[in-house]
PDB file of C-alpha atoms and ligand atoms in Angstrom:
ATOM      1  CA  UNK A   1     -24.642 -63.872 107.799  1.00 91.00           C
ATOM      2  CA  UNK A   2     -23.596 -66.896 108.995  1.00 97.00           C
ATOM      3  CA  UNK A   3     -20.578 -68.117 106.853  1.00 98.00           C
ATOM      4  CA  UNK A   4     -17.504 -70.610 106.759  1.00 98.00           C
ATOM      5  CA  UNK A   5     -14.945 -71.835 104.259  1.00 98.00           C
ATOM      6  CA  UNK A   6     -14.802 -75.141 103.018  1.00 98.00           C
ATOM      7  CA  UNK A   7     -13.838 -77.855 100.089  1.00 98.00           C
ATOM      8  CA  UNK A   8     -17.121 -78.883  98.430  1.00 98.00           C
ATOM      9  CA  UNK A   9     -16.661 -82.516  96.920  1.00 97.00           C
ATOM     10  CA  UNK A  10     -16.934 -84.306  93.848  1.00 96.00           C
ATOM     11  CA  UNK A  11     -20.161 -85.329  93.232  1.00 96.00           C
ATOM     12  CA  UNK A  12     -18.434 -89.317  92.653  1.00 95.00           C
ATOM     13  CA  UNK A  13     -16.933 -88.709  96.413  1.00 96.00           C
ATOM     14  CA  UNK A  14     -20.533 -87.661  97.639  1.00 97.00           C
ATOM     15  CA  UNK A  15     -22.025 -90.698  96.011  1.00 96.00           C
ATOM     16  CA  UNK A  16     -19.628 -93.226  97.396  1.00 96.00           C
ATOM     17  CA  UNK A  17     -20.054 -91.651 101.014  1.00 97.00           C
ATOM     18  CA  UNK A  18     -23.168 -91.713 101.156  1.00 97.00           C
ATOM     19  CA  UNK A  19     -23.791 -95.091  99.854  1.00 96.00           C
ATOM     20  CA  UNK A  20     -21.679 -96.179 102.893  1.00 95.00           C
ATOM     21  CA  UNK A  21     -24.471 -94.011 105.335  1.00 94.00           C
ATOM     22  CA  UNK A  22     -27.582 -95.661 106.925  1.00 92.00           C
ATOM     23  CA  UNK A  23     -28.106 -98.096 109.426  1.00 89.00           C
ATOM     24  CA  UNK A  24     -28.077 -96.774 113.180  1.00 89.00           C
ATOM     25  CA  UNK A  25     -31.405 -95.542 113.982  1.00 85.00           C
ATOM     26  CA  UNK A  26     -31.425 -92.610 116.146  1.00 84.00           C
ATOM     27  CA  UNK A  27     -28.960 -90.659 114.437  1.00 91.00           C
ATOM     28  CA  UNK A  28     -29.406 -87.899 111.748  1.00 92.00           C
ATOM     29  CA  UNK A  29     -27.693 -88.815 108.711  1.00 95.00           C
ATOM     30  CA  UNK A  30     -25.957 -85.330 106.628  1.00 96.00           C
ATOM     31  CA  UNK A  31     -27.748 -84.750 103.226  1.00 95.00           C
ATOM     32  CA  UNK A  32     -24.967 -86.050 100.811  1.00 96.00           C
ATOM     33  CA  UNK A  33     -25.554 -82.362  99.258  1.00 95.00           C
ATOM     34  CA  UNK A  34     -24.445 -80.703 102.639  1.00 96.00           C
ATOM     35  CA  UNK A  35     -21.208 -82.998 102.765  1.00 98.00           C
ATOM     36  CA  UNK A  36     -17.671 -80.900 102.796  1.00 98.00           C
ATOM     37  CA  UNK A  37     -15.293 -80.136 104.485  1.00 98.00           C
ATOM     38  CA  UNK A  38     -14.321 -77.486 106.302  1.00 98.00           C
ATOM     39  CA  UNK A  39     -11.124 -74.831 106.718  1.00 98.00           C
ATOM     40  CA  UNK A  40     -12.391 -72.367 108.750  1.00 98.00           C
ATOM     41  CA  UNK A  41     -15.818 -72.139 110.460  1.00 98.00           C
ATOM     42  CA  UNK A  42     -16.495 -68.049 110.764  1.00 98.00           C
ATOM     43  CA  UNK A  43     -19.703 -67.967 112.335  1.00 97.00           C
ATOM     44  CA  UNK A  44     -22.387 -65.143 112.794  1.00 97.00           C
ATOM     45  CA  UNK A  45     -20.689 -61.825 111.037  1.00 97.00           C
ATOM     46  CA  UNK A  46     -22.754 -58.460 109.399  1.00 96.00           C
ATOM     47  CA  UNK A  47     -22.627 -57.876 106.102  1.00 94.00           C
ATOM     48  CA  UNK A  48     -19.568 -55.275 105.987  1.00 95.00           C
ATOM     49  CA  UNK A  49     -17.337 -58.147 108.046  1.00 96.00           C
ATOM     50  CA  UNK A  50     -18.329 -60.680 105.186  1.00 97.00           C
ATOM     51  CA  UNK A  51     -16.984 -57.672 102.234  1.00 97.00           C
ATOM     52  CA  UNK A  52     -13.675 -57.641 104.306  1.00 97.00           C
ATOM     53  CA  UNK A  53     -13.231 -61.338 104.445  1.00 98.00           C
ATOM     54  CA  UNK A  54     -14.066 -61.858 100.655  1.00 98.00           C
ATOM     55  CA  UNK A  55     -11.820 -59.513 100.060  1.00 98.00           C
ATOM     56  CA  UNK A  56      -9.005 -61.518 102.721  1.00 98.00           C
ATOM     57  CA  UNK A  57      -9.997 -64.758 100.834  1.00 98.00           C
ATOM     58  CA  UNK A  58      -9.747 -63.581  97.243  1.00 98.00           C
ATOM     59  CA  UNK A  59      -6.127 -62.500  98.033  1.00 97.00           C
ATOM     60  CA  UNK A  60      -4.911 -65.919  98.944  1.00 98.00           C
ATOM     61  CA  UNK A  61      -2.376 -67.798  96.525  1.00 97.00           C
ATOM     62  CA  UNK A  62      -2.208 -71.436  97.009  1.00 97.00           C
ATOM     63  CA  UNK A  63      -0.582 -74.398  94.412  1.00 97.00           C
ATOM     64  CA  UNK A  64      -3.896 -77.517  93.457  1.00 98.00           C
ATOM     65  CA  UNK A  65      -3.384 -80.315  95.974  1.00 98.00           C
ATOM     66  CA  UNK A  66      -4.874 -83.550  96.146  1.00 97.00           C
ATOM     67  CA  UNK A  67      -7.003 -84.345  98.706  1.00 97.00           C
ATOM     68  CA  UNK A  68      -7.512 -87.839  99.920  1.00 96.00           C
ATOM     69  CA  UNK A  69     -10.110 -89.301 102.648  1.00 97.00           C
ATOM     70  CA  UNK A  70      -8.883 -92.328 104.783  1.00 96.00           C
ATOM     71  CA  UNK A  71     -10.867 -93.882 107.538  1.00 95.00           C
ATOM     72  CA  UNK A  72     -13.852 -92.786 109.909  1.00 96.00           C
ATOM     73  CA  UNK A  73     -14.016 -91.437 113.684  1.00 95.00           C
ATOM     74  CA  UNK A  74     -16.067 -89.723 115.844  1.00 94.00           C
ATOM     75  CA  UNK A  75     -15.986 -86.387 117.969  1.00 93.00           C
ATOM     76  CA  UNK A  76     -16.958 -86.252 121.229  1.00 90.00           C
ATOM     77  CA  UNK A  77     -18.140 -84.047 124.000  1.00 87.00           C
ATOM     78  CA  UNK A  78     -18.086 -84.871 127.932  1.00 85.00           C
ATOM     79  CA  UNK A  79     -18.244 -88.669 127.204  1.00 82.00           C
ATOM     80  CA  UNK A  80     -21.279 -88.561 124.561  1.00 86.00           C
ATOM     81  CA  UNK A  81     -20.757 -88.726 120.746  1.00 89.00           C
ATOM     82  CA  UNK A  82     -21.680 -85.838 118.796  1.00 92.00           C
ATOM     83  CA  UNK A  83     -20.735 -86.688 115.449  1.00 94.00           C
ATOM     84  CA  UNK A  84     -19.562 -89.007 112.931  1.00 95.00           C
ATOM     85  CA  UNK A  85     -17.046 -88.246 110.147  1.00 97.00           C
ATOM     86  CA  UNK A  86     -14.526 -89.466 107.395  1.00 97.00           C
ATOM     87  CA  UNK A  87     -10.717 -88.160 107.892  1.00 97.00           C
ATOM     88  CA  UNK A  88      -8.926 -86.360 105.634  1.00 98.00           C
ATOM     89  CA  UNK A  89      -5.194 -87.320 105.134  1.00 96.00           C
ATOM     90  CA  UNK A  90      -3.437 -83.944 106.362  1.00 94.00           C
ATOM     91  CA  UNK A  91      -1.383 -83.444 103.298  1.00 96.00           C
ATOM     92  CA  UNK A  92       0.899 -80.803 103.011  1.00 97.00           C
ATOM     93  CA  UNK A  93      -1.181 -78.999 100.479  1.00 97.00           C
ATOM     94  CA  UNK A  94      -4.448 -78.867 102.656  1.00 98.00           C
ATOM     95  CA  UNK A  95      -2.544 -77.633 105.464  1.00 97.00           C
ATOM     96  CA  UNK A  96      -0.555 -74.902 103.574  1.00 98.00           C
ATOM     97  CA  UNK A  97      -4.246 -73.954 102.422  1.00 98.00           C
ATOM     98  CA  UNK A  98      -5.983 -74.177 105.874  1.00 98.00           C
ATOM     99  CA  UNK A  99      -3.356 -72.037 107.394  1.00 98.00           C
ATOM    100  CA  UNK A 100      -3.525 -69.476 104.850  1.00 98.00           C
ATOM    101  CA  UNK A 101      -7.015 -69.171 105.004  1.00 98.00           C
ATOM    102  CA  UNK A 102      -6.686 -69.146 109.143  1.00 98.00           C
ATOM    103  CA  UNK A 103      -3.696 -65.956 108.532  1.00 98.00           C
ATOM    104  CA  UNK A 104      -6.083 -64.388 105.988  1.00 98.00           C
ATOM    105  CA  UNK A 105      -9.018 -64.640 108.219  1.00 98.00           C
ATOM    106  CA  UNK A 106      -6.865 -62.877 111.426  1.00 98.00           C
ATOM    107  CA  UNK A 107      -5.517 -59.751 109.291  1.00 96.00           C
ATOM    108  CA  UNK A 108      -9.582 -59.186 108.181  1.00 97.00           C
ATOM    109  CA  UNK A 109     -10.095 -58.473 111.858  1.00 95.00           C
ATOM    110  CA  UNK A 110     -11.207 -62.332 113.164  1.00 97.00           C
ATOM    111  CA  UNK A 111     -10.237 -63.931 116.600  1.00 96.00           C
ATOM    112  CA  UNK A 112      -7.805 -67.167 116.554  1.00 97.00           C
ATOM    113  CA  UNK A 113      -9.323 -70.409 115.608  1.00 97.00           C
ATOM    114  CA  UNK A 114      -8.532 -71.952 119.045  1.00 96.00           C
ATOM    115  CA  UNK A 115      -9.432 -75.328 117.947  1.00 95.00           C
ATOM    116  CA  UNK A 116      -6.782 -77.673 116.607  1.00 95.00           C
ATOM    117  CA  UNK A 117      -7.620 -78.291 112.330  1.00 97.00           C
ATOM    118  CA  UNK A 118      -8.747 -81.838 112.404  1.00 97.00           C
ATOM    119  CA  UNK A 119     -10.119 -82.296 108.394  1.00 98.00           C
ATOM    120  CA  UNK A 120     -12.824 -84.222 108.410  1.00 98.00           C
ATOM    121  CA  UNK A 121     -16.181 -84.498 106.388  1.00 98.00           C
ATOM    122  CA  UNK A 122     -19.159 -84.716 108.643  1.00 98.00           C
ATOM    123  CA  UNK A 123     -21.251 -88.019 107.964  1.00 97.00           C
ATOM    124  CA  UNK A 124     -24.214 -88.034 110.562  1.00 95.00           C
ATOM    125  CA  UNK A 125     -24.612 -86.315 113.800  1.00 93.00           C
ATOM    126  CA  UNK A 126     -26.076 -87.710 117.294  1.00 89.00           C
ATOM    127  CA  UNK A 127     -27.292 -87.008 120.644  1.00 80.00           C
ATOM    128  CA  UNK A 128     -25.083 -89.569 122.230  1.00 77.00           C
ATOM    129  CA  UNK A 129     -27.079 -92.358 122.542  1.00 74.00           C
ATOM    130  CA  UNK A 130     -25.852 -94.211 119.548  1.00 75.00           C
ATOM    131  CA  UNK A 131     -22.636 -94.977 120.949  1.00 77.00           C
ATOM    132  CA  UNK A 132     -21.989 -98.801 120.668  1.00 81.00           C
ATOM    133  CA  UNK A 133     -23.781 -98.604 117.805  1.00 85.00           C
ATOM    134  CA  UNK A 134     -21.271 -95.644 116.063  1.00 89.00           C
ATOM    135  CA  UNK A 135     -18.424 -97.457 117.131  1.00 89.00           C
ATOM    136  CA  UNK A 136     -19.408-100.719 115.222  1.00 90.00           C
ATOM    137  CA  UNK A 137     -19.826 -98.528 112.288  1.00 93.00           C
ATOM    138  CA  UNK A 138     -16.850 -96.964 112.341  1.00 94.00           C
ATOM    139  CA  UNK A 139     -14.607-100.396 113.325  1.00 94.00           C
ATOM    140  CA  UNK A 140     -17.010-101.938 110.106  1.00 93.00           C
ATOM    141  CA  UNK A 141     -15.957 -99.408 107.631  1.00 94.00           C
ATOM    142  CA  UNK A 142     -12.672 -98.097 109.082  1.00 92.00           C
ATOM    143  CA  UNK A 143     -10.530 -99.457 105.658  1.00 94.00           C
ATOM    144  CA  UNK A 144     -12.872 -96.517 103.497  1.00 94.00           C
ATOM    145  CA  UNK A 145     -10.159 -94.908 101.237  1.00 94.00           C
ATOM    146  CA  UNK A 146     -11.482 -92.456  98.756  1.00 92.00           C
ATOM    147  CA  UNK A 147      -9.245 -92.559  95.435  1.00 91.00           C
ATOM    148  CA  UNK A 148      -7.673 -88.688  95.712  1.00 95.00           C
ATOM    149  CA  UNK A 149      -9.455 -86.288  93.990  1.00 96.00           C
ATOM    150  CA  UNK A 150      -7.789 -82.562  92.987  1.00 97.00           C
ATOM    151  CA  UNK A 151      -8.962 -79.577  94.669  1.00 98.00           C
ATOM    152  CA  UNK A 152      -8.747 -76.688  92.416  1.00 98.00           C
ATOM    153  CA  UNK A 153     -11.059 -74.237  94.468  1.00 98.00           C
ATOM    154  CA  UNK A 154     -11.822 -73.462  97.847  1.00 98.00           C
ATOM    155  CA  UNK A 155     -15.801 -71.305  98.682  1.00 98.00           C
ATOM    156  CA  UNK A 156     -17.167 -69.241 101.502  1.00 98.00           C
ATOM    157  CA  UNK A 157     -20.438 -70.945 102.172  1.00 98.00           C
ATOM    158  CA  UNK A 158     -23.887 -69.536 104.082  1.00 98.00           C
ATOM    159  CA  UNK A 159     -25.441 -71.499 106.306  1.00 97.00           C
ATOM    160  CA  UNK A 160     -28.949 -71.154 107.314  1.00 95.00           C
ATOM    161  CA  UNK A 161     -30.281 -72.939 110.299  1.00 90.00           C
ATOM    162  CA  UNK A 162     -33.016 -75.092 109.032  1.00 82.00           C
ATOM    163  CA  UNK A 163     -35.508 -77.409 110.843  1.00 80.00           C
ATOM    164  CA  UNK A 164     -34.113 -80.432 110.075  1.00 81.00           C
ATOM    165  CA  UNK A 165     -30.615 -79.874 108.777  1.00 85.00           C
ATOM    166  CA  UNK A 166     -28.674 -76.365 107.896  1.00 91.00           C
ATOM    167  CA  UNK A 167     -28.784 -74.956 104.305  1.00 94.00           C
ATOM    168  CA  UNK A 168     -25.263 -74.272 102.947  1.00 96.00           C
ATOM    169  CA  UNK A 169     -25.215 -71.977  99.791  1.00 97.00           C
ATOM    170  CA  UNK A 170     -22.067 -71.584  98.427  1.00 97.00           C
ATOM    171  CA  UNK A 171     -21.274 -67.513  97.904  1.00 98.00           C
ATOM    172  CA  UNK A 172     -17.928 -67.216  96.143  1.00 98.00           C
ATOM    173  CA  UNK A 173     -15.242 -69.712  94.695  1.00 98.00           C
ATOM    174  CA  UNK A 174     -11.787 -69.159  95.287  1.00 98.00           C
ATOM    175  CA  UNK A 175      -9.361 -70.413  92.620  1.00 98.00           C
ATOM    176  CA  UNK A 176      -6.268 -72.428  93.111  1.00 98.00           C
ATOM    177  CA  UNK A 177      -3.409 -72.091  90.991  1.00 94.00           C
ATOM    178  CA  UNK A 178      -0.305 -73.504  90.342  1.00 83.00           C
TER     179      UNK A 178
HETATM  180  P1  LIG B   1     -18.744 -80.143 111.851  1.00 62.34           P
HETATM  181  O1  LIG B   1     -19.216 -80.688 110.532  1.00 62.34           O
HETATM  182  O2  LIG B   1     -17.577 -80.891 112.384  1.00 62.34           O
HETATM  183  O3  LIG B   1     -19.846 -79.963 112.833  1.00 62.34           O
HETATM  184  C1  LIG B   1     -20.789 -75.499 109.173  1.00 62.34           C
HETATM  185  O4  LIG B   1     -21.454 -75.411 110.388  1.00 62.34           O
HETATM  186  C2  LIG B   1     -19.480 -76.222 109.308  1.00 62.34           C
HETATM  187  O5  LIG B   1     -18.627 -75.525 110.218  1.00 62.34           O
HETATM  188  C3  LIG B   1     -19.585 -77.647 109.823  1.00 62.34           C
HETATM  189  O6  LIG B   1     -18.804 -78.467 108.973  1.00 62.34           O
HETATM  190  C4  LIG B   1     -18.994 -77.612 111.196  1.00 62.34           C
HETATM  191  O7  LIG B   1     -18.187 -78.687 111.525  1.00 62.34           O
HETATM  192  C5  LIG B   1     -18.074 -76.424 111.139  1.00 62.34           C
HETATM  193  N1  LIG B   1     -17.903 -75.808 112.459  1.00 62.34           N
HETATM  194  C6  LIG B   1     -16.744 -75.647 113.126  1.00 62.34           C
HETATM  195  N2  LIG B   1     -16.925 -75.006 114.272  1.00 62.34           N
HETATM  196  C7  LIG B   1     -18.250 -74.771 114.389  1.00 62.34           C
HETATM  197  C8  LIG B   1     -19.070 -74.158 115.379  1.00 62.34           C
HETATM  198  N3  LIG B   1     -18.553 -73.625 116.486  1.00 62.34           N
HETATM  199  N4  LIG B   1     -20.386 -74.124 115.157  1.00 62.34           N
HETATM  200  C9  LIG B   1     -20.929 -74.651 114.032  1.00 62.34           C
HETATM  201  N5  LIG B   1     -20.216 -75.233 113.057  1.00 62.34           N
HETATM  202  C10 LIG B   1     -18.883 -75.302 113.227  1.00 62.34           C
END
């Protein structure tokens, strides 16, 4: 199974982001049903590795936090633009969360997330050639504030590779509580 761990999103945030989407040909806009955002990406693991990190994840306590998006960029790979994205403001709360869920995710037997947690929902993702044209997007909507919305759960998603874009199915929910 291919898995990772991730906020979903209201269905109001959803809305508003992608209403903001469209526009630069030659890029491949995310389905607003894919958008989230995500806290640890786990990647290819058999079925008794997924049991074990269930298990890691279901033993996690963590307080509700808000969680706010501010602002757009874009990630980049020797010089070419790979992707476009809305930040997320790295509160106190999603961080506790994020490195709970990165301890959790060592003691069930996983390597060390070597990259550094950048929160961010994925908007639209490109082969590079959209450059000038991604950077006018992001300088045109670069004031988007979402009003902060209250995460209450965290889920382990699936992801299978489709033609077009992946399929995430969301495979357990994770409560937070106070
Ligand atoms: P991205 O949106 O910034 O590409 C499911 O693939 C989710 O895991 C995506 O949100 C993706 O982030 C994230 N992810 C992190 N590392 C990944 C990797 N090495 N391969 C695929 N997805 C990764």
């Amino acid at each position: 199974m291919r898995l990772f761990v991730a906020l979903d999103l209201p269905q109001e945030v959803k809305i508003r982001l992608s209403a903001m989407c469209g526009g630069i040909p030659g890029v491949r806009w995310v389905k607003p049903e894919n958008y989230h955002l995500t806290l640890r990406f786990i990647g290819e693991v058999p079925g008794y590795m997924a049991e074990e990190l269930d298990i890691a994840l279901a033993s996690i306590r963590a307080k509700p936090f808000e969680l706010s998006l501010s602002g757009l960029g874009t990630f980049e790979k020797s010089g070419r633009v790979q992707s476009l994205h809305v930040a997320a403001e790295r509160t106190p709360g999603l961080a506790h969360l994020q490195a709970k869920i990165e301890t959790a995710m060592q003691r069930a037997g996983l390597p060390p997330e070597r990259k550094k947690f950048a929160p961010h929902v994925t908007l639209a993702r490109s082969d590079g050639s959209s450059l000038n044209k991604l950077a006018g997007f992001v300088q045109a909507h670069n004031l988007f504030r979402s009003e902060p919305v209250m995460v209450e759960h965290f889920v382990l998603f699936s992801s299978r590779l489709g033609k077009e874009q992946a399929v995430y199915t969301p495979e357990v929910e994770y409560a937070l509580a106070a």
